[in-house]
XYZ file of C-alpha atoms in Angstrom:
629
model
C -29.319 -15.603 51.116
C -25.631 -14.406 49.920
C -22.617 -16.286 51.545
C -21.109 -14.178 54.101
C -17.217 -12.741 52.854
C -14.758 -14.061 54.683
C -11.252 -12.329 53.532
C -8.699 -14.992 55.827
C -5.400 -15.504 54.471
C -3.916 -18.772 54.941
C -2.237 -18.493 58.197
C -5.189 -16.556 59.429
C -4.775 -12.770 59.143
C -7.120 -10.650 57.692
C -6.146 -9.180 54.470
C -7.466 -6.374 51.616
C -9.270 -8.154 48.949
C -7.463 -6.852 45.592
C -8.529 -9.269 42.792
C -11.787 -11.023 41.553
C -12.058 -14.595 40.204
C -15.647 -14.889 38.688
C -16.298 -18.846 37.197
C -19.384 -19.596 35.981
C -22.658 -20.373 37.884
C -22.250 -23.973 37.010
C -19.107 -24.603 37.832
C -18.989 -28.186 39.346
C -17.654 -28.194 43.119
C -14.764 -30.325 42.858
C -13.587 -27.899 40.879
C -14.445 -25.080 42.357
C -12.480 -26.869 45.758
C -9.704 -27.586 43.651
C -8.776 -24.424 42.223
C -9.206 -22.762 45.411
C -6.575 -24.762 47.520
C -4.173 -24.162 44.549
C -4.615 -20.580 45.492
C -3.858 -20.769 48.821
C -1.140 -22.720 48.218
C 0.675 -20.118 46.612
C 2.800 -18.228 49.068
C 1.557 -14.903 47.795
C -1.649 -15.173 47.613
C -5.165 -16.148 50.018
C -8.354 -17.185 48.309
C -11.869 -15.504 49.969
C -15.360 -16.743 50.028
C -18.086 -14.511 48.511
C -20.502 -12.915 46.827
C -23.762 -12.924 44.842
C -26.604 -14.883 44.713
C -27.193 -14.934 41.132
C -23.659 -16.391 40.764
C -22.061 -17.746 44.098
C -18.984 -18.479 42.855
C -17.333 -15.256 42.870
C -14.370 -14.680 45.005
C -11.919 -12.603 45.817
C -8.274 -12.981 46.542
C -5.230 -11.391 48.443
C -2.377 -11.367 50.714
C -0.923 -9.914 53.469
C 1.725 -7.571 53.419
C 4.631 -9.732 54.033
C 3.516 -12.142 51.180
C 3.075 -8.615 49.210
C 6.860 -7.605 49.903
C 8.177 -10.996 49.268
C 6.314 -11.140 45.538
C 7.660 -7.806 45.401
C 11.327 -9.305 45.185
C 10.137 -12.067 42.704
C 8.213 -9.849 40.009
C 11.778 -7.672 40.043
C 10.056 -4.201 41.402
C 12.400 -1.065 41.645
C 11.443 0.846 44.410
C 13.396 4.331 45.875
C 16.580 3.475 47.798
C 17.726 6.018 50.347
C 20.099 7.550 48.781
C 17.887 8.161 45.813
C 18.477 5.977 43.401
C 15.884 3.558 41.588
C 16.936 0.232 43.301
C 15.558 -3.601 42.486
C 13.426 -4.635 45.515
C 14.732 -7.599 48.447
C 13.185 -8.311 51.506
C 16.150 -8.430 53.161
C 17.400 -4.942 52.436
C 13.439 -3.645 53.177
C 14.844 -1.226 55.639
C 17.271 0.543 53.372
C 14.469 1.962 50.777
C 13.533 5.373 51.088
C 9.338 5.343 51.938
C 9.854 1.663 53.984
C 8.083 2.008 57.529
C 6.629 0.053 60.034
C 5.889 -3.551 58.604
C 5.865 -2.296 55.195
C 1.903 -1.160 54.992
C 1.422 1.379 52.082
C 4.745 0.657 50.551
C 3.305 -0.888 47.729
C 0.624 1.015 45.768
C -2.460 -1.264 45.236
C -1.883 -1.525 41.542
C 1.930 -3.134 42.218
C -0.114 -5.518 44.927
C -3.047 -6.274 42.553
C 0.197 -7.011 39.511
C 1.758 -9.222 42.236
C -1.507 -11.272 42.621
C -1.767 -11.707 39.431
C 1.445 -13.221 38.601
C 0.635 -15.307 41.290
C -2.319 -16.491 39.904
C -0.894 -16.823 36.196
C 1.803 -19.100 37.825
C -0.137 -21.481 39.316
C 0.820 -24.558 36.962
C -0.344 -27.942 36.683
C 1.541 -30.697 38.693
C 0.536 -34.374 38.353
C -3.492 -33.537 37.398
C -4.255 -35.138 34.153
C -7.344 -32.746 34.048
C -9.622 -30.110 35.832
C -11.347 -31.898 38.992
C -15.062 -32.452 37.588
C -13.850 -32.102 33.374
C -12.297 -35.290 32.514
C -12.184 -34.076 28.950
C -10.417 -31.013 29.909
C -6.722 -32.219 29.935
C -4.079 -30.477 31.847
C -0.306 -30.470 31.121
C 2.594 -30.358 33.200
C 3.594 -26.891 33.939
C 0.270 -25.517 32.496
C -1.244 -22.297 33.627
C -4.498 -23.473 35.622
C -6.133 -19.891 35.196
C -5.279 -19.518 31.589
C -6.843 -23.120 30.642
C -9.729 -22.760 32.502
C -10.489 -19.256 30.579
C -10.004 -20.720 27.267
C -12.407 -23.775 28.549
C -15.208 -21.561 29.624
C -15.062 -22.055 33.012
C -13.457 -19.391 34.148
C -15.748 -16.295 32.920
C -12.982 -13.194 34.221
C -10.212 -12.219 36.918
C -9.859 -8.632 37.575
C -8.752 -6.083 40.059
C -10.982 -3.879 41.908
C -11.189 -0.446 42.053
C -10.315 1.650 45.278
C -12.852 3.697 45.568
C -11.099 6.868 47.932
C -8.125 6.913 45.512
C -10.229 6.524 42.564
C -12.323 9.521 43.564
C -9.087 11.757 44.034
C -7.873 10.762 40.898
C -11.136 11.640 39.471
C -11.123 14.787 40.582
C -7.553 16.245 40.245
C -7.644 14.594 36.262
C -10.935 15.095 34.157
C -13.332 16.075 36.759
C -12.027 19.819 37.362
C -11.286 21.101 33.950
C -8.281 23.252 34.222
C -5.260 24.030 31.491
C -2.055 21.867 33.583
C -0.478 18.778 33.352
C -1.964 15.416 34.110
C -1.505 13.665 37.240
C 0.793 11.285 35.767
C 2.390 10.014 39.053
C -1.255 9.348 40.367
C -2.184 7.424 37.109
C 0.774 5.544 37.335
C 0.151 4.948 41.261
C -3.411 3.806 40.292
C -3.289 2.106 36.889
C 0.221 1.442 36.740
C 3.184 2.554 34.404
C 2.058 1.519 30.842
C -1.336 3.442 31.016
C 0.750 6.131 32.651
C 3.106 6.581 30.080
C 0.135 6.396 27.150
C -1.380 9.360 29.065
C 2.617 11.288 28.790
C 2.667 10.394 25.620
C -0.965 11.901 24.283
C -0.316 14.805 26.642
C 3.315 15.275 25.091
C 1.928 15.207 21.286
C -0.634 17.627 21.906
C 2.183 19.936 23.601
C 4.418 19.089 21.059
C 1.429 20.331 17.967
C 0.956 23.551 19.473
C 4.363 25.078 17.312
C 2.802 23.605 14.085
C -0.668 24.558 14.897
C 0.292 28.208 15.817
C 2.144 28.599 12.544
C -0.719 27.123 10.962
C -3.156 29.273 11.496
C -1.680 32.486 9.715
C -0.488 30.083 7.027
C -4.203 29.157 6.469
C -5.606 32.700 7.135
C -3.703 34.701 5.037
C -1.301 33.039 2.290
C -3.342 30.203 1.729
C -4.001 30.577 -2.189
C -0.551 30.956 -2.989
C 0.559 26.948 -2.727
C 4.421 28.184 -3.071
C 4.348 29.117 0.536
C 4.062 25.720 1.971
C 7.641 24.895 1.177
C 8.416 26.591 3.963
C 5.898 24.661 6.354
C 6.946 21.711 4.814
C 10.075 22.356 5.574
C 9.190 23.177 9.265
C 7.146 19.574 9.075
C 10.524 17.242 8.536
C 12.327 19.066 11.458
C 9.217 18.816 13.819
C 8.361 15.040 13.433
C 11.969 13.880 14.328
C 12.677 16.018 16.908
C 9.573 15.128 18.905
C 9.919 11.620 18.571
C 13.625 11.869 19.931
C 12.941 14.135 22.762
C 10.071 11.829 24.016
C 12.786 8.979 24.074
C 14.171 11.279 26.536
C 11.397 12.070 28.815
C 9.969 8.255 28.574
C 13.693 7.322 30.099
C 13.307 9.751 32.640
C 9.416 9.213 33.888
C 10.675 4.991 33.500
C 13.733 6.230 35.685
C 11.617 7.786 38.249
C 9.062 5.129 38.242
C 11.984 2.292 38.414
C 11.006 0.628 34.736
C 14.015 1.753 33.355
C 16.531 -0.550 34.357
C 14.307 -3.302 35.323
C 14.772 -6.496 33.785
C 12.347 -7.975 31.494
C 10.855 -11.495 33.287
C 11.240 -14.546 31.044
C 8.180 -14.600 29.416
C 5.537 -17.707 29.714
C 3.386 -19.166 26.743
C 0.328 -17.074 25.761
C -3.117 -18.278 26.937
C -3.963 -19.656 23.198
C -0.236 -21.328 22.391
C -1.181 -25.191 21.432
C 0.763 -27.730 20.406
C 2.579 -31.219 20.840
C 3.963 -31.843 24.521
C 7.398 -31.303 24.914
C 10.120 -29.800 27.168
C 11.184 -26.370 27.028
C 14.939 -26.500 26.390
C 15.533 -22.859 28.438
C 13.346 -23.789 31.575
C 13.079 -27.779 31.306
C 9.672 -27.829 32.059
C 6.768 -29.755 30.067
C 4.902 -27.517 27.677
C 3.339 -27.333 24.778
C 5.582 -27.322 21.703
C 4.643 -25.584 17.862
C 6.829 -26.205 14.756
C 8.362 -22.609 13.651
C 8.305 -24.062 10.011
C 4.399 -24.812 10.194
C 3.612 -21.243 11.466
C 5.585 -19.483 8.715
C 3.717 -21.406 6.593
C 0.547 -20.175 7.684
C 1.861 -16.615 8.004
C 2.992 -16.485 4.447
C 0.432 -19.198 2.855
C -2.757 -17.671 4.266
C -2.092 -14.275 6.506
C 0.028 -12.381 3.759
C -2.153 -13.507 0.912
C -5.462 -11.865 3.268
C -3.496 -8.858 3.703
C -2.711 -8.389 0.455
C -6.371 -9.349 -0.345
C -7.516 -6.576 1.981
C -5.412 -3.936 0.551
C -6.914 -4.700 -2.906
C -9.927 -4.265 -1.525
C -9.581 -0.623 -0.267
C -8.250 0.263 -3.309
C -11.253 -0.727 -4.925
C -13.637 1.359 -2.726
C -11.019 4.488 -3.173
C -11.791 3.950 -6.923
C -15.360 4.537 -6.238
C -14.981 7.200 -4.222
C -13.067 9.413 -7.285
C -16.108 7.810 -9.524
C -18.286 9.264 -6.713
C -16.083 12.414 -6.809
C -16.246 12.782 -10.464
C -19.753 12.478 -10.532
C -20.626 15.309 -7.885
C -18.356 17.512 -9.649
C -20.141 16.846 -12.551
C -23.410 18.144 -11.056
C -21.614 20.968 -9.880
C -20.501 22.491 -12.872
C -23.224 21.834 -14.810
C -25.475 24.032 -12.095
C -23.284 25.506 -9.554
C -25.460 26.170 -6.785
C -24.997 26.061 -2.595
C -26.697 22.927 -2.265
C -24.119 20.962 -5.485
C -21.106 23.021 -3.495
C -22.128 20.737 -0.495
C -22.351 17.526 -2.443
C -18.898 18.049 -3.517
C -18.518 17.344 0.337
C -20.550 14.112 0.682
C -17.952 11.566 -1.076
C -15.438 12.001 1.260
C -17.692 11.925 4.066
C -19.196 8.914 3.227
C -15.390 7.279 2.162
C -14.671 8.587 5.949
C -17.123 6.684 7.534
C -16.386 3.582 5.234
C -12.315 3.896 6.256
C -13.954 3.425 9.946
C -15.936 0.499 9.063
C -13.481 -1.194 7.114
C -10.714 -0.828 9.638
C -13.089 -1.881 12.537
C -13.743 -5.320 10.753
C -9.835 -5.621 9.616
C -9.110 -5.531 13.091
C -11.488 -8.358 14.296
C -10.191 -10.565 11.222
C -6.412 -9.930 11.591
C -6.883 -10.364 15.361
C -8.483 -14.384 14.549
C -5.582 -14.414 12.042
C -2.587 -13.771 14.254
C -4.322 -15.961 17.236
C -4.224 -18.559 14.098
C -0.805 -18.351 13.394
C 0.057 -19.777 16.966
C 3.003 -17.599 18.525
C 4.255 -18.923 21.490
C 4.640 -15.563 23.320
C 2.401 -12.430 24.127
C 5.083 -9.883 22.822
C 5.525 -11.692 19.352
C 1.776 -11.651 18.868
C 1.509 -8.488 19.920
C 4.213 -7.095 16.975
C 2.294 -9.361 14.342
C -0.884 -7.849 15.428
C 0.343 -3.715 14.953
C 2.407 -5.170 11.755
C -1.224 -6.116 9.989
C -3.344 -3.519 11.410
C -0.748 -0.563 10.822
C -0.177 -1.837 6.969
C -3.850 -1.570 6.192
C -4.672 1.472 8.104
C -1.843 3.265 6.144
C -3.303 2.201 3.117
C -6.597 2.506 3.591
C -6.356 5.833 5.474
C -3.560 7.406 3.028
C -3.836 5.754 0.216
C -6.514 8.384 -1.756
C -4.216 11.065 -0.609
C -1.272 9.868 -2.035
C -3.068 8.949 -5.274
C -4.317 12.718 -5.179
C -1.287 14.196 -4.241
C 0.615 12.798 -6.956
C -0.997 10.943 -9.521
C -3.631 13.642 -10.048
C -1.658 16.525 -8.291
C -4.710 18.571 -7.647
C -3.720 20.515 -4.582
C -7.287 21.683 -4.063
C -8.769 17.926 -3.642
C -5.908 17.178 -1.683
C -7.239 19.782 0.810
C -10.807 19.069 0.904
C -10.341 15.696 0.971
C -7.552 15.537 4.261
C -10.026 17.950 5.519
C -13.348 15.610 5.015
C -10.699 12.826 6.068
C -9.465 14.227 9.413
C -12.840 15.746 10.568
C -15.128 12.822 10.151
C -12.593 10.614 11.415
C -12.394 12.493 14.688
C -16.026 13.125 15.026
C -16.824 9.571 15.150
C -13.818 8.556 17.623
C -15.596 11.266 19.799
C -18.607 9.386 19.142
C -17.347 5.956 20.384
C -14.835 7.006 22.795
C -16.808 10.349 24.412
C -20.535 9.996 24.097
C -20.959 5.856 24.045
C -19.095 5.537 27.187
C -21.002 8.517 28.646
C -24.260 6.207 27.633
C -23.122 3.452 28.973
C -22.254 5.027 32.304
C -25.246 6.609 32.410
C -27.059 2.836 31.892
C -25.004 1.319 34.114
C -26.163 3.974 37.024
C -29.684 3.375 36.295
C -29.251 -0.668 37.063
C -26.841 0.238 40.176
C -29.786 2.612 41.569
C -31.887 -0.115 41.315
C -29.957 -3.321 42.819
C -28.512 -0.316 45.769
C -32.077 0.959 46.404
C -31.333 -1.547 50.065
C -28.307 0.140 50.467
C -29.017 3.387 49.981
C -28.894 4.138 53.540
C -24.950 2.455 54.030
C -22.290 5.439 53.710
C -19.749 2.453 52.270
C -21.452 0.384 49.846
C -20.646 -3.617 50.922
C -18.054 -5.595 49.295
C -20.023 -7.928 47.778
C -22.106 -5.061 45.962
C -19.106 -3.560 44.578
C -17.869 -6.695 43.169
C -21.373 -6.885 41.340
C -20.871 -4.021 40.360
C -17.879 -3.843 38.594
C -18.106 -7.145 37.443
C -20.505 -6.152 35.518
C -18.555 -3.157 34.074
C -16.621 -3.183 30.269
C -13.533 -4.459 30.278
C -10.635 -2.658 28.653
C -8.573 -4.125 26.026
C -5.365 -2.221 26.191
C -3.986 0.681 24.807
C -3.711 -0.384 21.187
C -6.881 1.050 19.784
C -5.823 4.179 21.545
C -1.956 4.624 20.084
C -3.317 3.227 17.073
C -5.691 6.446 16.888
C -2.612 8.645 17.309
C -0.525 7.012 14.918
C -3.417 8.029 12.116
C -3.263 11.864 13.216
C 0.276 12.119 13.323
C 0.151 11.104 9.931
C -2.249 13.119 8.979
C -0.189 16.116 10.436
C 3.164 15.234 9.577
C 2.425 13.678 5.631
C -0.092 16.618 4.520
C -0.270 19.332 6.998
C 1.854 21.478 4.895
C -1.468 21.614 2.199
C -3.935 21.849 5.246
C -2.271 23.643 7.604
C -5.114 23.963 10.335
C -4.715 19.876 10.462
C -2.460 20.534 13.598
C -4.878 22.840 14.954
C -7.677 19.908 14.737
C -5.470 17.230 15.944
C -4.595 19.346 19.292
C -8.602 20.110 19.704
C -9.221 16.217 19.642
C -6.204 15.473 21.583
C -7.644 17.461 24.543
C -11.140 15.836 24.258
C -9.605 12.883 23.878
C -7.731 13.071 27.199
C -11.302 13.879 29.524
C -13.068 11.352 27.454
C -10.376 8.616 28.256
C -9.460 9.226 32.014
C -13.528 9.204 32.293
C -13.900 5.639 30.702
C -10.638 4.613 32.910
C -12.592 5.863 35.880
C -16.000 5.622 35.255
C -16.826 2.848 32.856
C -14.043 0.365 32.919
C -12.673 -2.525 34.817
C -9.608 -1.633 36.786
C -6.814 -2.872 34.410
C -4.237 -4.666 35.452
C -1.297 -2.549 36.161
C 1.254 -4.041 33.228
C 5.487 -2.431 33.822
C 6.897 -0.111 31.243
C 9.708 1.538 30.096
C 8.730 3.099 26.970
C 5.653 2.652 24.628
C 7.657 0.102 22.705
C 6.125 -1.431 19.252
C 4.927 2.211 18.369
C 8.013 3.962 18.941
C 9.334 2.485 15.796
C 5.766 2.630 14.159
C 6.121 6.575 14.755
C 9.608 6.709 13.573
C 8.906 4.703 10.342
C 6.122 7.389 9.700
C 8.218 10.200 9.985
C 10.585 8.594 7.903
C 7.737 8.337 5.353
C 7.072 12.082 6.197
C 10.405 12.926 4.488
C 9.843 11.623 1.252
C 6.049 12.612 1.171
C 7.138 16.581 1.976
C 10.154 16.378 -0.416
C 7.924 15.341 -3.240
C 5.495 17.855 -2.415
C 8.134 20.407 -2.105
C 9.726 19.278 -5.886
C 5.991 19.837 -7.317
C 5.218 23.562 -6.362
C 5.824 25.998 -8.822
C 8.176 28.099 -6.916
C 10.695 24.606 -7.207
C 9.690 23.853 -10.799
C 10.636 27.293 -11.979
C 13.758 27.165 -11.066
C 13.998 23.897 -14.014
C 12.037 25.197 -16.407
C 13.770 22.728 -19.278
C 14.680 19.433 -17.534
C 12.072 17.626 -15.479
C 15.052 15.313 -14.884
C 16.926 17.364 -13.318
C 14.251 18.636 -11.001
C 14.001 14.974 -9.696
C 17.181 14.357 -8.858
C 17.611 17.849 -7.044
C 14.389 16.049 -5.179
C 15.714 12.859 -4.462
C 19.148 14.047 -3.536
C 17.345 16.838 -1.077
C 15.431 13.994 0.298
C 18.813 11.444 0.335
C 20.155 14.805 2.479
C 17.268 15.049 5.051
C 17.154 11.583 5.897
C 20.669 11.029 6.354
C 20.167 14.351 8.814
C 17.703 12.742 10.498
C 19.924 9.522 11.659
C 22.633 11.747 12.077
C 19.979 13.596 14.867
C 18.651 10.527 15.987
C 22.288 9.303 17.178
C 23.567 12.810 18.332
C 20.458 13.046 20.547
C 21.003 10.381 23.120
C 17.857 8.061 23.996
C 18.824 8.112 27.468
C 19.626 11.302 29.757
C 23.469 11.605 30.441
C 22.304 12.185 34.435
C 20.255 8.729 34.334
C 22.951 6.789 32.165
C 25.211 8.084 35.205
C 23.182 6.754 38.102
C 22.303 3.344 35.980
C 26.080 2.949 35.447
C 26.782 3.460 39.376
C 24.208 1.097 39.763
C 25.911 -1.581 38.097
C 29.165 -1.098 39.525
C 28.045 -1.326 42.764
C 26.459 -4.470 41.671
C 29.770 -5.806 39.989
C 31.463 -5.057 43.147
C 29.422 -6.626 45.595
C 29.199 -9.834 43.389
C 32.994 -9.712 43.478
C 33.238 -9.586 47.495
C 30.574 -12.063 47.719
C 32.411 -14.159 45.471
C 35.665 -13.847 47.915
């Protein structure tokens, strides 16, 4: 028999379950007792019986609403005051913001109650327990997270939020479900998954938008003028406006849907020790608590005695599979002219489709490897591994993914491989991200049905399927790692576009046909095939901004070269080679010192939001100054 669900907070009321805590089967009941009246200790948060038989130790946890409101105050959420503006949230002002009634139920959205849980639960520290109730050998430190240690222990197997499954079907419906050319539902996703998915989904809906003007001059370019290579100076030219004026006019519309959503001018909360930090016990000299402590000498030297060495080691190595891919070239081209027939035209084609697939591979296991590297290294904080993490993976994706092309381009300047090969490049490339991230989780949808139908063949008759089966079932659902994998994808094809689309002109055309595949076949794994993320505040997509900007930057120097080698440039210096470089470099000296000068002419920031922030801190200035009085 399963345990009945109980969902009691701690004074008694009834609340909505929002998050799961799953420990193992196992788990030994002192434990399991422990941990639970940590949880409803918390002031936030109420801890639930439940679920399954195959694993009773499954439970869920809340709060009620005035426990919601009053974590709403310590996470630092802006909310809509009533005279518009984007205001930080206190329970004592509650009445004075804009969509406030009653006792304050539906004020929050479930994804700002299910991020208030959670910090909750990632703040409940160790006091005076020397270990885990049950673990002797699993030591505890003062001012340790509980939840964290017990996930790096084993014991605790997952903690996730659930889906809401009215909402999720009307966000469903009005976002992949009912194909039709408009705008996503951005508000909604934020409402549901929170601001950081919301603002990936702006931002892949934004570069698509922003491709069209590049893929509609494109397509002539290809159709009709395409043998004569002097006409891509002009495209070229087109290219180095295009990739830093989008990037500066989304700095402007991620301040304004951050403004709107009340990320803006929220302050960032002083960030706790990743799960995996280790080190000597010590106090923290900012927040005087015990913690664990890690020498900032003995990580550099692991950073620069074994991670840059297997970087470098790595980049070695993809240049010595792009040298077998120009033996592989040479040799298909060899077959071809010796006996050109249709079937040697399409060999010329198979090199760079199998060097495609191998980029794939090779970036796949790179990412595992500099992943266990940067967990090695032992940064204290989530945000500095996070930047070490995109610094290794974006340096060997550049190189392994641009490399040949810039070796074609010029070292062999063959504008004809160039072509074919961006073209093999680019196409396989997307046809196997539609593979993994279109098809697969179709699959494993599909799978996942066919063992739901099976376990809800008792239910079948319920119009609401029970609590307990819902947990089940998502529990047993893939969990989503993030959005890196994703931005990382769109970092490749915007350089793709903005490095070489002036020799391939249709690759803006191909990028904009993925892009809308790519934005059904990722709202259906957020809806369909995924946990419910955690809801994580954002103002902006932060790392890749700058990763973006540095490529464009790179974009400048790429097209100027290009530019300096057609034949309508060099015939204007038909004597002095020398001279034709330094019209190139200066050209190139010009356009970047443009683009800063654009870059700081067009402000980050709206001038109608830096208004309202500014109001917002004088108001704050001046009632600090009364209540100082």
């Amino acid at each position: 028999m399963q345990k009945s669900l109980s969902v009691y907070d701690s004074d008694g009321s009834t609340f909505a379950p929002l998050v799961v805590i799953e420990l193992v089967s196992e788990t030994k009941e002192e434990a399991i007792a422990w941990l639970l009246n940590r949880v409803r200790d918390k002031q936030q948060d109420g801890g639930a019986q439940g679920t399954e038989k195959d694993n009773p130790n499954v439970y869920v946890v809340g709060a009620s609403w005035q426990r919601l409101l009053y974590g709403a105050e310590d996470v630092g959420l802006f909310k809509e005051f009533k005279d518009g503006s984007m205001r930080g949230f206190t329970y004592a002002n509650k009445h004075n913001f804009k969509e406030f009634q009653g006792d304050g139920d539906g004020f929050l959205s479930m994804a700002e109650c299910q991020y208030i849980i959670k910090h909750g639960l990632d703040n409940l520290r160790a006091k005076d327990e020397a270990h885990v109730p049950g673990y002797p050998k699993m030591k505890l430190y003062p001012g340790k997270s509980v939840i964290r240690r017990m996930q790096s222990k084993g014991i605790l197997v997952q903690v996730f939020p659930l889906h809401e499954k009215e909402e999720l079907k009307r966000l469903s419906f009005s976002w992949f479900k009912k194909i039709k050319l408009s705008f996503q539902p951005l508000d909604d996703i934020r409402h549901y998954f929170g601001e950081g998915m919301a603002l990936y989904f702006g931002f892949l809906e934004y570069f698509t938008l922003a491709l069209i003007p590049m893929a509609l001059i494109g397509i002539p370019y290809y159709l009709f003028d395409w043998e004569d290579y002097d006409k891509f100076t002009v495209f070229a030219g087109f290219n180095l406006v295009w990739c830093t004026v989008i990037l500066e006019l989304w700095k402007r519309l991620s301040a304004s849907l951050a403004y709107g959503w009340g990320t803006l001018s929220r302050k960032k909360a002083f960030e706790e020790p990743r799960p995996g930090f280790h080190g000597v016990l010590g106090v923290n000299p900012v927040t005087g608590r015990a913690e664990p402590l890690y020498s900032n000498a003995k990580r550099q030297l692991r950073i620069y005695l074994l991670s840059v060495p297997f970087v470098l080691l790595c980049l070695y190595l993809s240049l010595y599979v792009m040298m077998i891919y120009f033996d592989m070239e040479g040799w298909a081209l060899m077959i071809h002219d010796e006996e050109p027939t249709f079937w040697t035209g399409l060999l010329l084609f198979i090199p760079s489709i199998i060097y495609a697939v191998v980029i794939e591979i090779m970036n796949l296991i790179y990412r595992y490897a500099a992943e266990f590297l940067t967990g090695w290294e032992n940064h204290r904080l989530e945000s500095t591994f996070q930047n070490h993490l995109v610094l290794k993976v974006l340096v060997f994706n550049f190189f392994n993914c641009f490399a040949s092309l810039f070796y074609i381009a010029f070292v062999m300047q063959d504008m004809v491989l160039l072509r074919q090969s961006l073209a093999t490049l680019l196409i396989t490339s997307q046809i196997l991200n539609q593979i993994m991230e279109a098809f697969l989780p179709y699959w494993l949808q599909r799978r996942r049905n066919k063992k739901a139908h099976k376990r809800m063949i008792k239910t079948m008759e319920d119009k609401e399927l029970p609590l307990s089966e819902q947990v089940k079932l998502e529990a047993d659902m893939s969990t989503y790692l993030g959005t890196f994998d994703d931005y990382l994808e769109l970092f490749l094809l915007f350089g793709y576009v903005s490095l070489f689309s002036c020799v391939y002109p249709l690759a803006a055309v191909l990028v904009v046909l993925n892009n809308v595949t790519e934005v059904y076949s990722d709202a259906f794994k957020m809806c369909k095939v995924f946990k419910r993320p955690f809801s994580e505040p954002a103002a902006n997509i932060g790392v890749w901004q700058l990763a973006f900007e540095a490529m464009s930057v790179i974009a400048v120097v790429t097209n100027c070269a290009l530019i300096g080698m057609s034949p309508q440039v060099k015939s204007y210096f038909p004597e002095s080679e020398t001279q034709l470089i330094l019209w190139v470099v200066g050209f190139e000296h010009f356009l970047l010192a443009s683009k800063f000068i654009l870059t700081f002419v067009i402000p980050d920031v709206p001038k109608h939001i830096q208004i309202k922030l500014s109001r917002l801190e004088f108001e704050s200035l001046e009632a600090l100054k009364k209540r100082v009085k």
